[in-house]
């Protein structure tokens, strides 16, 4: 990752190197913090950068803060404005990945404290996801997604990603590109940083939001695109692991993963082991909307630079 020049730290634009937190803060000691991964898509023809679904990401950040009882002194407008100021300060004119993070700070703060909260917004240039074209191999993890009554995955909390790390390390050791986790009921949950869809006999299916998944914004966007563009309603329900082996197509999706095809699970080819046609068409529609090459869903894009 190239180091950016600036980030927004507690509302101010500061040099990247100056954004610091004390090692004794609960954020460091216990991983108490929440965050959002957000993308900005650069449209070269229009010389414009579009932030994808900024409002929804900031709403989810506030929801995560509420569920962890973190003091929230920011309005949605403040948060959105912070993201735009960070981008403009760095003069990004390329596709970027951003992180907006609210952490529990202070050297005297107890684990059950609610403040002070430090808010930081950073971004850096990002290539398209590396598995977009050829797809990825996935392995079912022996690690289980934490359940809602232990460590709710609905909260996009820093500490949750330890579970993802274990699954990623295991997948890598097993020779797979990515992990898929099951939940405590043995049903399909999600990847460490992405939601999963399968397509069987033309029917898209995805785990429901009570399957111990993050309420993914990409998942919701893709269901809307599947309905509008392909006239396909997505089944949201408990999904069995064997339904992935039986699927014609499968993919993971997320802000970072975009729409990344899964070509095999546990060495079993998904469909014929090639990227599926509906997955490819959906990926194209999604990226066209995100980059602003399509005029569909203008409400999902926030233009960063004036004048277009
Ligand atoms: N699940 C997890 C655990 C994630 O970290 C992400 C990435 N934010 C997703 C799913 C996908 O969510 P979104 O589409 O909102 O990026």
CSV table of C-alpha atoms and ligand atoms in Angstrom, one decimal:
chain,number,residue,atom,x,y,z
A,1,UNK,CA,0.0,0.0,0.0
A,2,UNK,CA,1.4,3.4,-1.0
A,3,UNK,CA,1.3,5.7,2.1
A,4,UNK,CA,-1.1,8.6,1.5
A,5,UNK,CA,-0.2,12.1,2.4
A,6,UNK,CA,-3.1,12.9,4.7
A,7,UNK,CA,-5.9,11.4,6.7
A,8,UNK,CA,-8.8,12.9,8.6
A,9,UNK,CA,-8.2,12.5,12.3
A,10,UNK,CA,-10.9,13.6,14.8
A,11,UNK,CA,-12.3,15.9,12.2
A,12,UNK,CA,-9.0,17.5,11.1
A,13,UNK,CA,-6.9,16.8,8.0
A,14,UNK,CA,-3.5,15.8,9.4
A,15,UNK,CA,-0.3,14.4,7.8
A,16,UNK,CA,-0.7,10.6,7.7
A,17,UNK,CA,2.4,10.1,9.9
A,18,UNK,CA,0.8,12.3,12.7
A,19,UNK,CA,-2.3,10.2,13.2
A,20,UNK,CA,-1.4,8.3,16.4
A,21,UNK,CA,-3.1,6.4,19.2
A,22,UNK,CA,-1.6,5.4,22.5
A,23,UNK,CA,-0.6,1.8,23.0
A,24,UNK,CA,-2.5,1.7,26.3
A,25,UNK,CA,-5.8,2.6,24.7
A,26,UNK,CA,-8.6,-0.1,24.8
A,27,UNK,CA,-8.5,-0.1,21.0
A,28,UNK,CA,-5.0,-1.6,21.1
A,29,UNK,CA,-5.5,-3.7,24.3
A,30,UNK,CA,-8.8,-5.3,23.3
A,31,UNK,CA,-9.5,-4.4,19.7
A,32,UNK,CA,-12.4,-2.2,20.7
A,33,UNK,CA,-13.3,-0.3,17.6
A,34,UNK,CA,-15.5,-0.4,14.6
A,35,UNK,CA,-14.9,0.4,11.0
A,36,UNK,CA,-16.1,0.6,7.4
A,37,UNK,CA,-14.3,-0.3,4.2
A,38,UNK,CA,-15.5,2.0,1.5
A,39,UNK,CA,-14.5,2.4,-2.2
A,40,UNK,CA,-14.1,5.3,-4.5
A,41,UNK,CA,-14.2,4.5,-8.3
A,42,UNK,CA,-12.3,6.7,-10.7
A,43,UNK,CA,-14.0,7.3,-14.0
A,44,UNK,CA,-11.3,8.5,-16.4
A,45,UNK,CA,-13.7,9.7,-19.1
A,46,UNK,CA,-15.7,11.9,-16.8
A,47,UNK,CA,-12.6,12.8,-14.7
A,48,UNK,CA,-14.7,12.0,-11.7
A,49,UNK,CA,-14.3,9.9,-8.5
A,50,UNK,CA,-17.4,8.2,-7.3
A,51,UNK,CA,-17.7,7.0,-3.7
A,52,UNK,CA,-20.0,3.9,-3.7
A,53,UNK,CA,-22.9,3.9,-1.3
A,54,UNK,CA,-21.3,6.4,1.1
A,55,UNK,CA,-24.5,7.1,3.0
A,56,UNK,CA,-25.2,3.4,3.7
A,57,UNK,CA,-21.6,2.8,4.9
A,58,UNK,CA,-21.8,5.7,7.3
A,59,UNK,CA,-25.2,4.5,8.6
A,60,UNK,CA,-23.7,1.1,9.2
A,61,UNK,CA,-20.7,2.7,11.0
A,62,UNK,CA,-23.1,4.5,13.3
A,63,UNK,CA,-25.0,1.3,13.9
A,64,UNK,CA,-21.8,-0.5,14.9
A,65,UNK,CA,-20.9,2.3,17.2
A,66,UNK,CA,-24.4,2.1,18.8
A,67,UNK,CA,-24.2,-1.6,19.3
A,68,UNK,CA,-20.8,-1.3,21.0
A,69,UNK,CA,-22.0,1.8,23.0
A,70,UNK,CA,-19.3,4.0,21.6
A,71,UNK,CA,-19.9,7.7,22.0
A,72,UNK,CA,-21.0,9.1,18.7
A,73,UNK,CA,-20.5,12.8,18.3
A,74,UNK,CA,-20.8,12.8,14.5
A,75,UNK,CA,-23.8,13.3,12.2
A,76,UNK,CA,-24.0,11.3,9.0
A,77,UNK,CA,-23.2,14.6,7.2
A,78,UNK,CA,-20.0,15.1,9.3
A,79,UNK,CA,-18.9,11.6,8.4
A,80,UNK,CA,-19.6,11.9,4.7
A,81,UNK,CA,-17.9,15.3,4.7
A,82,UNK,CA,-14.8,13.8,6.4
A,83,UNK,CA,-14.5,11.1,3.7
A,84,UNK,CA,-14.8,13.7,0.9
A,85,UNK,CA,-12.3,16.0,2.6
A,86,UNK,CA,-9.8,13.2,3.0
A,87,UNK,CA,-10.0,12.3,-0.7
A,88,UNK,CA,-9.7,15.9,-1.8
A,89,UNK,CA,-6.8,16.6,0.5
A,90,UNK,CA,-4.9,13.7,-1.1
A,91,UNK,CA,-6.1,14.7,-4.6
A,92,UNK,CA,-6.9,11.1,-5.4
A,93,UNK,CA,-7.6,10.6,-9.1
A,94,UNK,CA,-7.6,6.9,-9.1
A,95,UNK,CA,-9.7,4.0,-7.7
A,96,UNK,CA,-9.3,3.9,-4.0
A,97,UNK,CA,-10.1,1.9,-0.9
A,98,UNK,CA,-10.9,3.7,2.3
A,99,UNK,CA,-11.3,2.9,5.9
A,100,UNK,CA,-13.4,4.9,8.4
A,101,UNK,CA,-12.6,3.7,11.9
A,102,UNK,CA,-14.0,4.7,15.3
A,103,UNK,CA,-12.0,3.3,18.2
A,104,UNK,CA,-12.1,3.5,22.0
A,105,UNK,CA,-9.2,5.7,23.0
A,106,UNK,CA,-7.7,7.1,26.2
A,107,UNK,CA,-5.0,5.7,28.5
A,108,UNK,CA,-7.3,5.5,31.5
A,109,UNK,CA,-10.4,4.2,29.7
A,110,UNK,CA,-11.8,1.0,31.0
A,111,UNK,CA,-13.0,-1.8,28.8
A,112,UNK,CA,-16.6,-0.9,29.4
A,113,UNK,CA,-16.0,2.8,28.9
A,114,UNK,CA,-17.8,4.6,26.1
A,115,UNK,CA,-15.3,7.3,25.2
A,116,UNK,CA,-13.2,9.1,24.2
A,117,UNK,CA,-13.7,7.9,20.7
A,118,UNK,CA,-11.1,8.6,18.0
A,119,UNK,CA,-12.4,8.8,14.5
A,120,UNK,CA,-10.0,8.3,11.6
A,121,UNK,CA,-10.6,8.3,7.9
A,122,UNK,CA,-7.9,7.1,5.5
A,123,UNK,CA,-7.6,6.0,1.9
A,124,UNK,CA,-5.1,4.7,-0.6
A,125,UNK,CA,-5.1,3.7,-4.3
A,126,UNK,CA,-6.5,0.2,-5.0
A,127,UNK,CA,-6.3,-2.1,-8.0
A,128,UNK,CA,-9.5,-4.1,-8.9
A,129,UNK,CA,-9.8,-7.3,-6.9
A,130,UNK,CA,-7.2,-9.8,-8.1
A,131,UNK,CA,-9.7,-12.7,-8.6
A,132,UNK,CA,-12.3,-10.7,-10.6
A,133,UNK,CA,-11.3,-12.3,-13.9
A,134,UNK,CA,-10.2,-15.9,-13.3
A,135,UNK,CA,-12.1,-16.5,-10.1
A,136,UNK,CA,-10.8,-18.0,-6.8
A,137,UNK,CA,-10.6,-21.4,-5.1
A,138,UNK,CA,-12.3,-21.6,-1.7
A,139,UNK,CA,-11.9,-24.0,1.2
A,140,UNK,CA,-14.5,-24.6,3.9
A,141,UNK,CA,-12.9,-23.5,7.2
A,142,UNK,CA,-12.8,-25.6,10.3
A,143,UNK,CA,-13.2,-22.3,12.2
A,144,UNK,CA,-16.7,-21.4,13.0
A,145,UNK,CA,-18.3,-17.9,12.6
A,146,UNK,CA,-19.0,-16.5,16.0
A,147,UNK,CA,-22.7,-16.5,16.7
A,148,UNK,CA,-24.8,-13.4,17.4
A,149,UNK,CA,-25.0,-14.2,21.2
A,150,UNK,CA,-21.2,-14.4,21.5
A,151,UNK,CA,-19.6,-11.8,19.1
A,152,UNK,CA,-22.2,-10.4,16.7
A,153,UNK,CA,-20.8,-10.2,13.2
A,154,UNK,CA,-23.5,-7.7,12.4
A,155,UNK,CA,-21.2,-5.3,14.3
A,156,UNK,CA,-18.2,-4.5,12.0
A,157,UNK,CA,-15.9,-4.6,15.0
A,158,UNK,CA,-12.1,-4.8,14.7
A,159,UNK,CA,-11.9,-7.8,17.1
A,160,UNK,CA,-14.2,-9.9,14.9
A,161,UNK,CA,-11.5,-10.1,12.3
A,162,UNK,CA,-9.4,-12.4,14.5
A,163,UNK,CA,-11.8,-15.1,13.5
A,164,UNK,CA,-11.3,-14.2,9.9
A,165,UNK,CA,-7.5,-14.3,10.3
A,166,UNK,CA,-7.6,-17.8,11.6
A,167,UNK,CA,-9.8,-18.9,8.7
A,168,UNK,CA,-7.5,-17.1,6.2
A,169,UNK,CA,-4.4,-18.7,7.6
A,170,UNK,CA,-6.0,-22.1,7.4
A,171,UNK,CA,-7.2,-21.6,3.9
A,172,UNK,CA,-3.7,-20.4,2.8
A,173,UNK,CA,-2.0,-23.4,4.4
A,174,UNK,CA,-4.5,-25.7,2.6
A,175,UNK,CA,-3.6,-24.1,-0.7
A,176,UNK,CA,-6.9,-22.2,-1.2
A,177,UNK,CA,-7.3,-18.6,-2.2
A,178,UNK,CA,-10.1,-17.9,0.3
A,179,UNK,CA,-12.0,-19.4,3.2
A,180,UNK,CA,-15.8,-19.9,3.6
A,181,UNK,CA,-17.0,-20.2,7.2
A,182,UNK,CA,-20.0,-22.1,8.5
A,183,UNK,CA,-21.9,-20.8,11.5
A,184,UNK,CA,-22.5,-22.5,14.8
A,185,UNK,CA,-25.6,-24.2,13.3
A,186,UNK,CA,-23.4,-25.7,10.6
A,187,UNK,CA,-25.0,-23.5,7.8
A,188,UNK,CA,-23.0,-21.4,5.4
A,189,UNK,CA,-22.1,-18.0,6.8
A,190,UNK,CA,-19.6,-16.0,4.8
A,191,UNK,CA,-16.0,-15.4,3.9
A,192,UNK,CA,-13.7,-13.5,6.4
A,193,UNK,CA,-14.4,-10.3,4.5
A,194,UNK,CA,-17.2,-11.1,1.9
A,195,UNK,CA,-20.6,-12.5,1.6
A,196,UNK,CA,-21.4,-15.5,-0.6
A,197,UNK,CA,-24.0,-16.2,-3.3
A,198,UNK,CA,-24.8,-19.4,-5.2
A,199,UNK,CA,-26.8,-19.8,-8.4
A,200,UNK,CA,-28.7,-23.1,-8.9
A,201,UNK,CA,-30.8,-23.6,-12.0
A,202,UNK,CA,-30.9,-19.9,-12.6
A,203,UNK,CA,-32.0,-19.1,-9.0
A,204,UNK,CA,-29.7,-16.9,-6.9
A,205,UNK,CA,-29.4,-17.7,-3.2
A,206,UNK,CA,-27.6,-16.2,-0.3
A,207,UNK,CA,-27.5,-16.8,3.5
A,208,UNK,CA,-30.0,-14.6,5.3
A,209,UNK,CA,-29.0,-11.9,7.8
A,210,UNK,CA,-29.6,-14.2,10.7
A,211,UNK,CA,-26.9,-16.6,9.4
A,212,UNK,CA,-24.2,-14.7,11.4
A,213,UNK,CA,-23.1,-12.5,8.5
A,214,UNK,CA,-22.3,-8.8,8.2
A,215,UNK,CA,-25.3,-7.0,6.6
A,216,UNK,CA,-23.3,-6.4,3.5
A,217,UNK,CA,-24.0,-3.4,1.3
A,218,UNK,CA,-22.7,-5.1,-1.8
A,219,UNK,CA,-25.0,-8.1,-1.1
A,220,UNK,CA,-28.0,-5.7,-0.9
A,221,UNK,CA,-26.8,-3.9,-4.1
A,222,UNK,CA,-26.4,-7.1,-6.0
A,223,UNK,CA,-29.9,-8.4,-5.0
A,224,UNK,CA,-31.3,-5.1,-6.4
A,225,UNK,CA,-29.3,-5.5,-9.7
A,226,UNK,CA,-30.4,-9.1,-10.0
A,227,UNK,CA,-34.0,-8.0,-9.7
A,228,UNK,CA,-33.9,-4.9,-11.9
A,229,UNK,CA,-31.6,-6.1,-14.6
A,230,UNK,CA,-32.1,-9.9,-14.7
A,231,UNK,CA,-35.6,-10.2,-13.2
A,232,UNK,CA,-34.3,-12.6,-10.6
A,233,UNK,CA,-35.4,-12.6,-7.0
A,234,UNK,CA,-32.7,-13.8,-4.6
A,235,UNK,CA,-33.7,-16.5,-2.0
A,236,UNK,CA,-32.4,-15.4,1.4
A,237,UNK,CA,-32.3,-18.4,3.7
A,238,UNK,CA,-30.2,-21.0,5.5
A,239,UNK,CA,-27.8,-22.4,3.0
A,240,UNK,CA,-26.2,-25.8,3.3
A,241,UNK,CA,-22.5,-26.3,2.5
A,242,UNK,CA,-23.4,-29.1,0.0
A,243,UNK,CA,-25.5,-26.5,-2.0
A,244,UNK,CA,-22.3,-24.8,-3.0
A,245,UNK,CA,-20.9,-28.1,-4.4
A,246,UNK,CA,-24.2,-28.6,-6.2
A,247,UNK,CA,-24.4,-25.0,-7.5
A,248,UNK,CA,-23.9,-24.0,-11.2
A,249,UNK,CA,-22.2,-20.8,-10.1
A,250,UNK,CA,-21.0,-19.2,-6.9
A,251,UNK,CA,-19.3,-15.9,-6.0
A,252,UNK,CA,-18.2,-13.9,-3.0
A,253,UNK,CA,-19.0,-10.2,-2.9
A,254,UNK,CA,-18.0,-7.2,-0.8
A,255,UNK,CA,-16.7,-3.7,-1.1
A,256,UNK,CA,-13.1,-5.1,-1.5
A,257,UNK,CA,-14.0,-8.4,-3.2
A,258,UNK,CA,-16.5,-6.7,-5.6
A,259,UNK,CA,-18.0,-9.7,-7.4
A,260,UNK,CA,-15.3,-12.5,-7.3
A,261,UNK,CA,-16.3,-15.8,-8.8
A,262,UNK,CA,-15.7,-19.0,-6.9
A,263,UNK,CA,-14.5,-21.8,-9.2
A,264,UNK,CA,-14.2,-24.6,-6.7
A,265,UNK,CA,-14.9,-25.4,-3.0
A,266,UNK,CA,-12.7,-27.9,-1.2
A,267,UNK,CA,-11.3,-29.0,-4.6
A,268,UNK,CA,-14.8,-29.7,-6.0
A,269,UNK,CA,-15.5,-27.7,-9.1
A,270,UNK,CA,-18.4,-25.3,-8.9
A,271,UNK,CA,-20.5,-26.0,-12.0
A,272,UNK,CA,-17.9,-26.8,-14.7
A,273,UNK,CA,-15.1,-25.1,-12.8
A,274,UNK,CA,-15.2,-22.0,-14.9
A,275,UNK,CA,-16.5,-18.5,-14.2
A,276,UNK,CA,-20.3,-18.7,-14.6
A,277,UNK,CA,-22.2,-16.5,-17.2
A,278,UNK,CA,-24.6,-14.9,-14.7
A,279,UNK,CA,-21.7,-14.1,-12.3
A,280,UNK,CA,-19.8,-12.5,-15.2
A,281,UNK,CA,-22.8,-10.4,-16.3
A,282,UNK,CA,-23.6,-9.4,-12.8
A,283,UNK,CA,-20.0,-8.4,-12.1
A,284,UNK,CA,-20.1,-6.2,-15.2
A,285,UNK,CA,-23.4,-4.5,-14.3
A,286,UNK,CA,-22.1,-3.9,-10.7
A,287,UNK,CA,-18.8,-2.3,-11.8
A,288,UNK,CA,-20.5,-0.2,-14.5
A,289,UNK,CA,-22.8,1.3,-11.9
A,290,UNK,CA,-19.9,1.7,-9.3
A,291,UNK,CA,-17.7,3.5,-11.9
A,292,UNK,CA,-20.5,5.6,-13.2
A,293,UNK,CA,-20.3,4.1,-16.7
A,294,UNK,CA,-24.0,3.2,-16.4
A,295,UNK,CA,-26.6,5.8,-15.4
A,296,UNK,CA,-28.5,3.3,-13.2
A,297,UNK,CA,-28.7,4.0,-9.5
A,298,UNK,CA,-27.2,7.5,-9.4
A,299,UNK,CA,-28.2,7.5,-5.7
A,300,UNK,CA,-25.5,5.0,-5.0
A,301,UNK,CA,-22.7,7.3,-6.2
A,302,UNK,CA,-21.3,10.4,-4.5
A,303,UNK,CA,-19.3,12.5,-6.8
A,304,UNK,CA,-16.1,13.9,-5.1
A,305,UNK,CA,-15.0,16.6,-7.5
A,306,UNK,CA,-17.2,19.6,-8.5
A,307,UNK,CA,-18.2,20.1,-12.1
A,308,UNK,CA,-18.0,16.4,-13.1
B,1,LIG,N1,-18.6,-9.8,5.6
B,1,LIG,C1,-17.5,-9.3,6.3
B,1,LIG,C2,-17.1,-10.0,7.5
B,1,LIG,C3,-16.9,-8.1,5.8
B,1,LIG,O1,-15.8,-7.7,6.4
B,1,LIG,C4,-17.3,-7.5,4.6
B,1,LIG,C5,-16.6,-6.3,4.0
B,1,LIG,N2,-17.1,-5.1,4.6
B,1,LIG,C6,-18.4,-8.1,4.0
B,1,LIG,C7,-19.0,-9.2,4.5
B,1,LIG,C8,-19.0,-7.4,2.8
B,1,LIG,O2,-19.7,-6.2,3.2
B,1,LIG,P1,-19.8,-5.0,2.2
B,1,LIG,O3,-20.5,-5.5,1.0
B,1,LIG,O4,-20.7,-4.0,3.0
B,1,LIG,O5,-18.5,-4.5,2.0
